[in-house]
Amino acid sequence: MARRPTIADLAEKAGVSVATVDRVLNGRHRVREETARRVYEAANAIGYHAAALIHQRITAELPRMELGFLLQKSRQPFYQAFAAALEEAVARRRDIRGHAHVEFLQSSAPGDMADSLRALGGRTQAVAAVCLDHHLVTRAVEALRADGKPVFSILSDFAQDVRESYVGTNNLKVGRTAAWMISRTARRAGKVALFVGSHRWLGHELRETGFRSYFREHAPEFHILETLVNLDTRQVTHEATLSLFSRHPDIVGLYVAGGGMEGAIAALRETMDDGRFARGEGPSVIVNEVTPDTTAALQDHLISAIVATPLRELADSVVDMMVNTVQSGPADNPGQLFLPFGFHVPESL
């Protein structure tokens, strides 16, 4: 059996004396916060049995803060990664004893979103959420704000006049960037299709606006088809993409502006396998977010590019704003923070 790490091992790893470790463990004398933090990090690194006790000692005097996060689709790799990033962002805070309450919506109905917001807000001091832009959601945000519970919109904006701030990418620029890429990589000018999750996702609406405006201004020789709604689901996107390819075999571009990109990728693979599109002759396809499916499709040259949300930066930014608002009060006017998005091509991953 492996030898259990001792207090001497911990002191050596942290670069301090055994006496200093003893003071951290027992709280007999005050130790500088930086030193105590270093001891805690060393305890975690070597698997010291009292790491949890050390953490309790160094955070005992910090204010407790309950932060709520309401996300979509718990089974999607993107939202799983986002949840982990939010939990880690709260855990990294050294100025609070934070607890991240991460919940996933089980329904896309606006009323259910509003109910979930109210329920989560009742257990936390501030909420950040991914929600539709709908009057029922706005009313829930108004009620929470009146109760001193600030609400932040993330990824896609909502309740713009009453939420505290939006944190995410500039979705208008995301759409224009996707259009720019298709205009440069399509094998010729022709038909281009666009999927959105719902017209109630303001972020998707902005991406569509940017997408169409770019083609209108800089590549009018392309024909943009009527926008298709895929409910951000794999199955609907798969079936709709196969139908799209059947009705428009001459299509040259496709942008999946929200979720469900796995379904489009599966349809692409099927059409390549059955010979409807020869290798290298299919449409230029742009999707959002780096996941196992999108990474494999990009490396296989099935898709042309991925537009990616900077999850760690987004998580750190929204947690920082939530903490500051709880401590200092709401801003006079609702705001927004745009973060730079990532852009990946086959050779960059």
Short mmCIF file of C-alpha atoms in Angstrom, two decimals:
data_model
loop_
_atom_site.label_atom_id
_atom_site.label_comp_id
_atom_site.label_asym_id
_atom_site.label_seq_id
_atom_site.Cartn_x
_atom_site.Cartn_y
_atom_site.Cartn_z
CA MET A 1 0.00 0.00 0.00
CA ALA A 2 1.14 3.55 -0.72
CA ARG A 3 2.46 5.45 2.28
CA ARG A 4 0.03 7.98 3.69
CA PRO A 5 1.37 11.56 3.29
CA THR A 6 2.57 13.04 6.57
CA ILE A 7 2.63 16.57 7.90
CA ALA A 8 6.34 16.68 7.04
CA ASP A 9 5.52 15.73 3.43
CA LEU A 10 2.94 18.50 3.34
CA ALA A 11 5.38 21.07 4.73
CA GLU A 12 7.98 20.09 2.15
CA LYS A 13 5.50 20.28 -0.73
CA ALA A 14 4.23 23.71 0.42
CA GLY A 15 7.73 25.06 1.08
CA VAL A 16 6.98 25.97 4.70
CA SER A 17 7.91 24.67 8.12
CA VAL A 18 6.09 21.89 9.98
CA ALA A 19 5.17 24.48 12.62
CA THR A 20 3.47 26.64 9.98
CA VAL A 21 1.44 23.67 8.75
CA ASP A 22 0.46 22.93 12.35
CA ARG A 23 -0.77 26.53 12.78
CA VAL A 24 -2.85 26.24 9.60
CA LEU A 25 -4.34 22.94 10.74
CA ASN A 26 -5.15 23.98 14.29
CA GLY A 27 -5.81 27.67 13.88
CA ARG A 28 -3.81 28.53 16.99
CA HIS A 29 -2.09 31.54 15.46
CA ARG A 30 -2.96 33.61 12.41
CA VAL A 31 -1.16 32.65 9.19
CA ARG A 32 -0.94 34.85 6.10
CA GLU A 33 -3.71 34.03 3.64
CA GLU A 34 -1.21 33.40 0.84
CA THR A 35 0.71 30.91 2.99
CA ALA A 36 -2.44 29.11 4.14
CA ARG A 37 -3.63 28.89 0.54
CA ARG A 38 -0.30 27.39 -0.52
CA VAL A 39 -0.57 24.76 2.22
CA TYR A 40 -4.09 23.91 1.07
CA GLU A 41 -3.03 23.56 -2.56
CA ALA A 42 -0.12 21.34 -1.53
CA ALA A 43 -2.48 19.19 0.56
CA ASN A 44 -4.69 18.65 -2.45
CA ALA A 45 -1.71 17.86 -4.66
CA ILE A 46 -0.33 15.10 -2.42
CA GLY A 47 -3.67 13.77 -1.19
CA TYR A 48 -3.17 14.80 2.43
CA HIS A 49 -5.99 13.44 4.56
CA ALA A 50 -6.85 16.78 6.23
CA ALA A 51 -7.12 18.85 3.04
CA ALA A 52 -10.83 19.49 3.67
CA LEU A 53 -10.08 20.70 7.20
CA ILE A 54 -7.44 23.10 5.89
CA HIS A 55 -9.92 24.48 3.38
CA GLN A 56 -12.45 24.98 6.18
CA ARG A 57 -9.85 26.84 8.27
CA ILE A 58 -8.83 29.26 5.53
CA THR A 59 -12.38 30.07 4.45
CA ALA A 60 -14.05 30.27 7.86
CA GLU A 61 -14.08 34.07 7.97
CA LEU A 62 -15.12 34.61 4.35
CA PRO A 63 -18.72 35.56 3.48
CA ARG A 64 -20.94 32.72 2.33
CA MET A 65 -22.45 33.21 -1.12
CA GLU A 66 -25.00 31.05 -2.92
CA LEU A 67 -24.90 31.51 -6.70
CA GLY A 68 -27.44 29.92 -9.04
CA PHE A 69 -26.94 28.83 -12.65
CA LEU A 70 -29.76 27.67 -14.90
CA LEU A 71 -28.62 25.86 -18.05
CA GLN A 72 -30.19 23.90 -20.90
CA LYS A 73 -30.02 20.21 -21.92
CA SER A 74 -28.07 18.31 -19.26
CA ARG A 75 -27.02 15.53 -21.66
CA GLN A 76 -25.30 17.78 -24.18
CA PRO A 77 -21.48 17.79 -23.87
CA PHE A 78 -21.39 21.57 -24.29
CA TYR A 79 -23.63 22.21 -21.30
CA GLN A 80 -21.83 19.57 -19.24
CA ALA A 81 -18.56 21.41 -19.93
CA PHE A 82 -20.20 24.75 -19.15
CA ALA A 83 -21.54 23.47 -15.82
CA ALA A 84 -18.06 22.26 -14.85
CA ALA A 85 -16.54 25.63 -15.83
CA LEU A 86 -19.06 27.50 -13.65
CA GLU A 87 -18.45 25.25 -10.64
CA GLU A 88 -14.70 25.67 -11.04
CA ALA A 89 -15.04 29.46 -11.37
CA VAL A 90 -16.89 29.63 -8.06
CA ALA A 91 -14.39 27.27 -6.39
CA ARG A 92 -11.47 29.46 -7.51
CA ARG A 93 -12.81 32.53 -5.69
CA ARG A 94 -10.67 33.44 -2.71
CA ASP A 95 -12.87 36.23 -1.40
CA ILE A 96 -16.01 34.18 -0.67
CA ARG A 97 -17.14 30.76 0.48
CA GLY A 98 -19.10 30.18 -2.69
CA HIS A 99 -21.51 27.43 -3.57
CA ALA A 100 -22.57 26.94 -7.20
CA HIS A 101 -26.13 25.67 -7.60
CA VAL A 102 -26.13 24.39 -11.21
CA GLU A 103 -29.50 23.21 -12.52
CA PHE A 104 -30.64 22.11 -15.96
CA LEU A 105 -34.01 22.93 -17.46
CA GLN A 106 -36.16 19.91 -18.20
CA SER A 107 -38.53 21.84 -20.48
CA SER A 108 -38.16 24.52 -23.14
CA ALA A 109 -41.59 26.01 -22.38
CA PRO A 110 -41.30 29.68 -21.32
CA GLY A 111 -43.58 29.14 -18.32
CA ASP A 112 -41.39 26.32 -17.04
CA MET A 113 -38.29 28.47 -17.52
CA ALA A 114 -39.92 31.25 -15.52
CA ASP A 115 -40.87 28.85 -12.72
CA SER A 116 -37.33 27.43 -12.62
CA LEU A 117 -35.87 30.94 -12.41
CA ARG A 118 -38.10 31.83 -9.48
CA ALA A 119 -37.35 28.59 -7.66
CA LEU A 120 -33.60 28.87 -8.11
CA GLY A 121 -33.66 32.54 -7.15
CA GLY A 122 -35.43 31.62 -3.93
CA ARG A 123 -32.43 29.53 -2.85
CA THR A 124 -29.62 31.79 -4.05
CA GLN A 125 -28.39 35.39 -3.92
CA ALA A 126 -27.92 35.86 -7.68
CA VAL A 127 -28.80 33.85 -10.79
CA ALA A 128 -27.22 33.49 -14.24
CA ALA A 129 -29.34 31.71 -16.83
CA VAL A 130 -29.72 30.56 -20.42
CA CYS A 131 -33.34 31.35 -21.24
CA LEU A 132 -35.70 32.29 -24.05
CA ASP A 133 -36.60 35.94 -24.50
CA HIS A 134 -40.28 35.76 -23.50
CA HIS A 135 -42.61 37.94 -21.44
CA LEU A 136 -43.13 35.18 -18.83
CA VAL A 137 -39.37 34.97 -18.31
CA THR A 138 -39.18 38.77 -18.09
CA ARG A 139 -41.83 38.79 -15.36
CA ALA A 140 -39.86 36.22 -13.37
CA VAL A 141 -36.72 38.35 -13.68
CA GLU A 142 -38.68 41.43 -12.56
CA ALA A 143 -39.94 39.58 -9.48
CA LEU A 144 -36.44 38.40 -8.56
CA ARG A 145 -34.99 41.89 -9.06
CA ALA A 146 -37.67 43.34 -6.78
CA ASP A 147 -36.63 40.77 -4.18
CA GLY A 148 -33.00 41.84 -4.42
CA LYS A 149 -31.94 38.86 -6.54
CA PRO A 150 -30.04 40.04 -9.67
CA VAL A 151 -30.37 37.93 -12.81
CA PHE A 152 -27.70 37.70 -15.52
CA SER A 153 -28.32 36.41 -19.03
CA ILE A 154 -25.58 34.21 -20.50
CA LEU A 155 -25.02 32.91 -24.05
CA SER A 156 -28.34 34.36 -25.29
CA ASP A 157 -29.83 37.59 -23.96
CA PHE A 158 -33.32 37.99 -22.47
CA ALA A 159 -35.30 40.43 -20.34
CA GLN A 160 -32.98 43.20 -21.54
CA ASP A 161 -34.64 46.02 -19.63
CA VAL A 162 -34.67 44.27 -16.24
CA ARG A 163 -31.83 41.75 -16.12
CA GLU A 164 -28.57 42.93 -14.56
CA SER A 165 -26.23 42.22 -17.49
CA TYR A 166 -25.65 39.98 -20.48
CA VAL A 167 -22.38 38.02 -20.58
CA GLY A 168 -21.37 36.11 -23.69
CA THR A 169 -20.22 36.53 -27.26
CA ASN A 170 -21.42 39.18 -29.69
CA ASN A 171 -23.88 36.98 -31.54
CA LEU A 172 -24.29 39.42 -34.43
CA LYS A 173 -20.54 39.08 -35.12
CA VAL A 174 -20.74 35.29 -34.72
CA GLY A 175 -23.35 35.15 -37.50
CA ARG A 176 -21.35 37.44 -39.78
CA THR A 177 -18.23 35.36 -39.19
CA ALA A 178 -20.05 32.14 -40.13
CA ALA A 179 -21.30 33.80 -43.32
CA TRP A 180 -17.81 35.08 -44.17
CA MET A 181 -16.42 31.56 -43.82
CA ILE A 182 -19.09 29.97 -46.03
CA SER A 183 -18.64 32.66 -48.70
CA ARG A 184 -14.91 31.84 -48.75
CA THR A 185 -15.10 28.04 -48.62
CA ALA A 186 -18.23 27.10 -50.63
CA ARG A 187 -17.31 25.37 -53.90
CA ARG A 188 -19.36 27.95 -55.80
CA ALA A 189 -22.09 30.54 -55.23
CA GLY A 190 -25.48 28.96 -54.61
CA LYS A 191 -28.05 28.04 -51.96
CA VAL A 192 -27.21 28.41 -48.27
CA ALA A 193 -29.34 27.15 -45.36
CA LEU A 194 -29.55 28.21 -41.73
CA PHE A 195 -30.84 26.41 -38.60
CA VAL A 196 -31.89 28.19 -35.39
CA GLY A 197 -33.14 26.54 -32.22
CA SER A 198 -36.11 28.86 -31.88
CA HIS A 199 -37.05 32.38 -32.89
CA ARG A 200 -37.37 33.06 -29.15
CA TRP A 201 -33.60 32.63 -28.68
CA LEU A 202 -32.40 36.20 -29.05
CA GLY A 203 -28.84 34.97 -29.57
CA HIS A 204 -29.93 32.84 -32.53
CA GLU A 205 -31.96 35.71 -33.97
CA LEU A 206 -28.89 37.95 -33.81
CA ARG A 207 -26.76 35.28 -35.46
CA GLU A 208 -29.30 34.97 -38.23
CA THR A 209 -29.36 38.75 -38.66
CA GLY A 210 -25.58 38.93 -38.88
CA PHE A 211 -25.46 35.93 -41.21
CA ARG A 212 -27.97 37.38 -43.67
CA SER A 213 -26.58 40.91 -43.50
CA TYR A 214 -23.08 39.73 -44.43
CA PHE A 215 -24.32 37.91 -47.53
CA ARG A 216 -26.54 40.85 -48.46
CA GLU A 217 -23.61 43.27 -48.23
CA HIS A 218 -20.64 41.24 -49.44
CA ALA A 219 -21.81 38.07 -51.23
CA PRO A 220 -25.19 38.77 -52.88
CA GLU A 221 -24.56 36.03 -55.44
CA PHE A 222 -25.50 33.48 -52.75
CA HIS A 223 -29.17 32.63 -52.14
CA ILE A 224 -30.13 32.26 -48.47
CA LEU A 225 -33.03 29.85 -48.00
CA GLU A 226 -35.82 30.32 -45.46
CA THR A 227 -34.58 29.79 -41.91
CA LEU A 228 -35.30 26.36 -40.41
CA VAL A 229 -36.11 25.72 -36.72
CA ASN A 230 -34.50 22.60 -35.21
CA LEU A 231 -35.41 23.01 -31.49
CA ASP A 232 -31.68 22.55 -30.71
CA THR A 233 -32.15 18.77 -30.86
CA ARG A 234 -30.07 16.14 -32.61
CA GLN A 235 -32.99 14.12 -34.01
CA VAL A 236 -34.90 17.06 -35.48
CA THR A 237 -31.71 18.45 -37.02
CA HIS A 238 -30.77 15.07 -38.49
CA GLU A 239 -34.14 14.58 -40.16
CA ALA A 240 -34.36 18.20 -41.32
CA THR A 241 -30.84 18.11 -42.79
CA LEU A 242 -31.54 14.94 -44.76
CA SER A 243 -34.75 16.51 -46.06
CA LEU A 244 -32.87 19.70 -46.92
CA PHE A 245 -30.24 17.80 -48.92
CA SER A 246 -32.97 15.85 -50.72
CA ARG A 247 -34.90 19.00 -51.71
CA HIS A 248 -31.79 21.02 -52.52
CA PRO A 249 -29.08 18.67 -53.80
CA ASP A 250 -27.21 21.72 -55.12
CA ILE A 251 -26.88 23.34 -51.69
CA VAL A 252 -23.43 24.87 -51.08
CA GLY A 253 -23.58 26.05 -47.46
CA LEU A 254 -25.17 25.31 -44.08
CA TYR A 255 -24.90 27.10 -40.74
CA VAL A 256 -26.26 25.54 -37.53
CA ALA A 257 -26.61 28.65 -35.37
CA GLY A 258 -27.51 26.83 -32.15
CA GLY A 259 -27.59 23.26 -30.86
CA GLY A 260 -28.40 20.04 -32.67
CA MET A 261 -25.23 20.15 -34.75
CA GLU A 262 -24.63 16.46 -34.04
CA GLY A 263 -27.69 15.66 -36.16
CA ALA A 264 -26.39 17.73 -39.07
CA ILE A 265 -23.01 15.99 -38.83
CA ALA A 266 -24.65 12.56 -38.82
CA ALA A 267 -26.65 13.52 -41.93
CA LEU A 268 -23.48 14.72 -43.64
CA ARG A 269 -21.75 11.41 -42.95
CA GLU A 270 -24.71 9.48 -44.35
CA THR A 271 -24.80 11.51 -47.55
CA MET A 272 -21.06 11.04 -48.02
CA ASP A 273 -21.39 7.29 -47.43
CA ASP A 274 -24.24 6.82 -49.91
CA GLY A 275 -22.57 8.94 -52.57
CA ARG A 276 -25.00 11.86 -52.69
CA PHE A 277 -22.06 14.13 -51.92
CA ALA A 278 -18.61 13.09 -53.04
CA ARG A 279 -15.77 13.67 -50.61
CA GLY A 280 -14.84 17.34 -50.86
CA GLU A 281 -17.97 18.20 -52.90
CA GLY A 282 -20.46 18.67 -50.06
CA PRO A 283 -21.67 21.98 -48.65
CA SER A 284 -19.49 24.20 -46.48
CA VAL A 285 -20.86 23.68 -42.96
CA ILE A 286 -20.28 25.90 -39.91
CA VAL A 287 -21.35 24.88 -36.39
CA ASN A 288 -20.98 26.27 -32.89
CA GLU A 289 -19.06 24.86 -29.92
CA VAL A 290 -16.20 22.40 -29.57
CA THR A 291 -17.56 18.95 -28.59
CA PRO A 292 -16.35 15.40 -29.35
CA ASP A 293 -18.71 15.23 -32.35
CA THR A 294 -17.79 18.62 -33.81
CA THR A 295 -14.07 18.04 -33.27
CA ALA A 296 -14.20 14.69 -35.10
CA ALA A 297 -16.23 16.21 -37.94
CA LEU A 298 -13.79 19.09 -38.31
CA GLN A 299 -10.76 16.81 -38.34
CA ASP A 300 -12.50 14.59 -40.92
CA HIS A 301 -13.11 17.71 -43.07
CA LEU A 302 -16.88 17.14 -42.96
CA ILE A 303 -17.38 20.67 -41.66
CA SER A 304 -15.41 23.82 -42.44
CA ALA A 305 -15.18 25.58 -39.08
CA ILE A 306 -16.37 25.76 -35.46
CA VAL A 307 -17.25 28.99 -33.66
CA ALA A 308 -16.54 28.42 -29.96
CA THR A 309 -17.69 30.12 -26.76
CA PRO A 310 -14.77 30.77 -24.32
CA LEU A 311 -16.32 28.84 -21.43
CA ARG A 312 -13.69 29.48 -18.76
CA GLU A 313 -13.55 33.20 -19.50
CA LEU A 314 -17.34 33.41 -19.57
CA ALA A 315 -17.67 31.53 -16.28
CA ASP A 316 -15.04 33.68 -14.54
CA SER A 317 -16.61 36.88 -15.87
CA VAL A 318 -20.20 36.13 -14.88
CA VAL A 319 -19.20 34.84 -11.42
CA ASP A 320 -17.15 38.00 -10.85
CA MET A 321 -20.10 40.19 -11.84
CA MET A 322 -22.50 38.20 -9.66
CA VAL A 323 -20.25 38.48 -6.61
CA ASN A 324 -19.72 42.22 -7.14
CA THR A 325 -23.44 42.85 -7.56
CA VAL A 326 -24.34 40.92 -4.42
CA GLN A 327 -21.71 42.82 -2.45
CA SER A 328 -22.18 46.30 -3.94
CA GLY A 329 -25.72 46.36 -5.26
CA PRO A 330 -27.18 46.44 -8.80
CA ALA A 331 -25.99 48.74 -11.55
CA ASP A 332 -28.01 51.83 -12.43
CA ASN A 333 -28.55 50.55 -15.98
CA PRO A 334 -28.55 47.03 -17.48
CA GLY A 335 -25.26 46.28 -19.23
CA GLN A 336 -23.53 43.73 -21.42
CA LEU A 337 -20.09 42.18 -21.64
CA PHE A 338 -18.96 40.73 -24.98
CA LEU A 339 -16.21 38.12 -24.87
CA PRO A 340 -14.06 37.18 -27.89
CA PHE A 341 -15.13 33.89 -29.45
CA GLY A 342 -12.84 31.14 -30.72
CA PHE A 343 -12.71 30.10 -34.37
CA HIS A 344 -11.38 26.67 -35.33
CA VAL A 345 -10.57 25.15 -38.71
CA PRO A 346 -9.47 21.54 -39.42
CA GLU A 347 -5.80 22.15 -38.72
CA SER A 348 -6.27 24.09 -35.47
CA LEU A 349 -7.61 21.26 -33.29
#
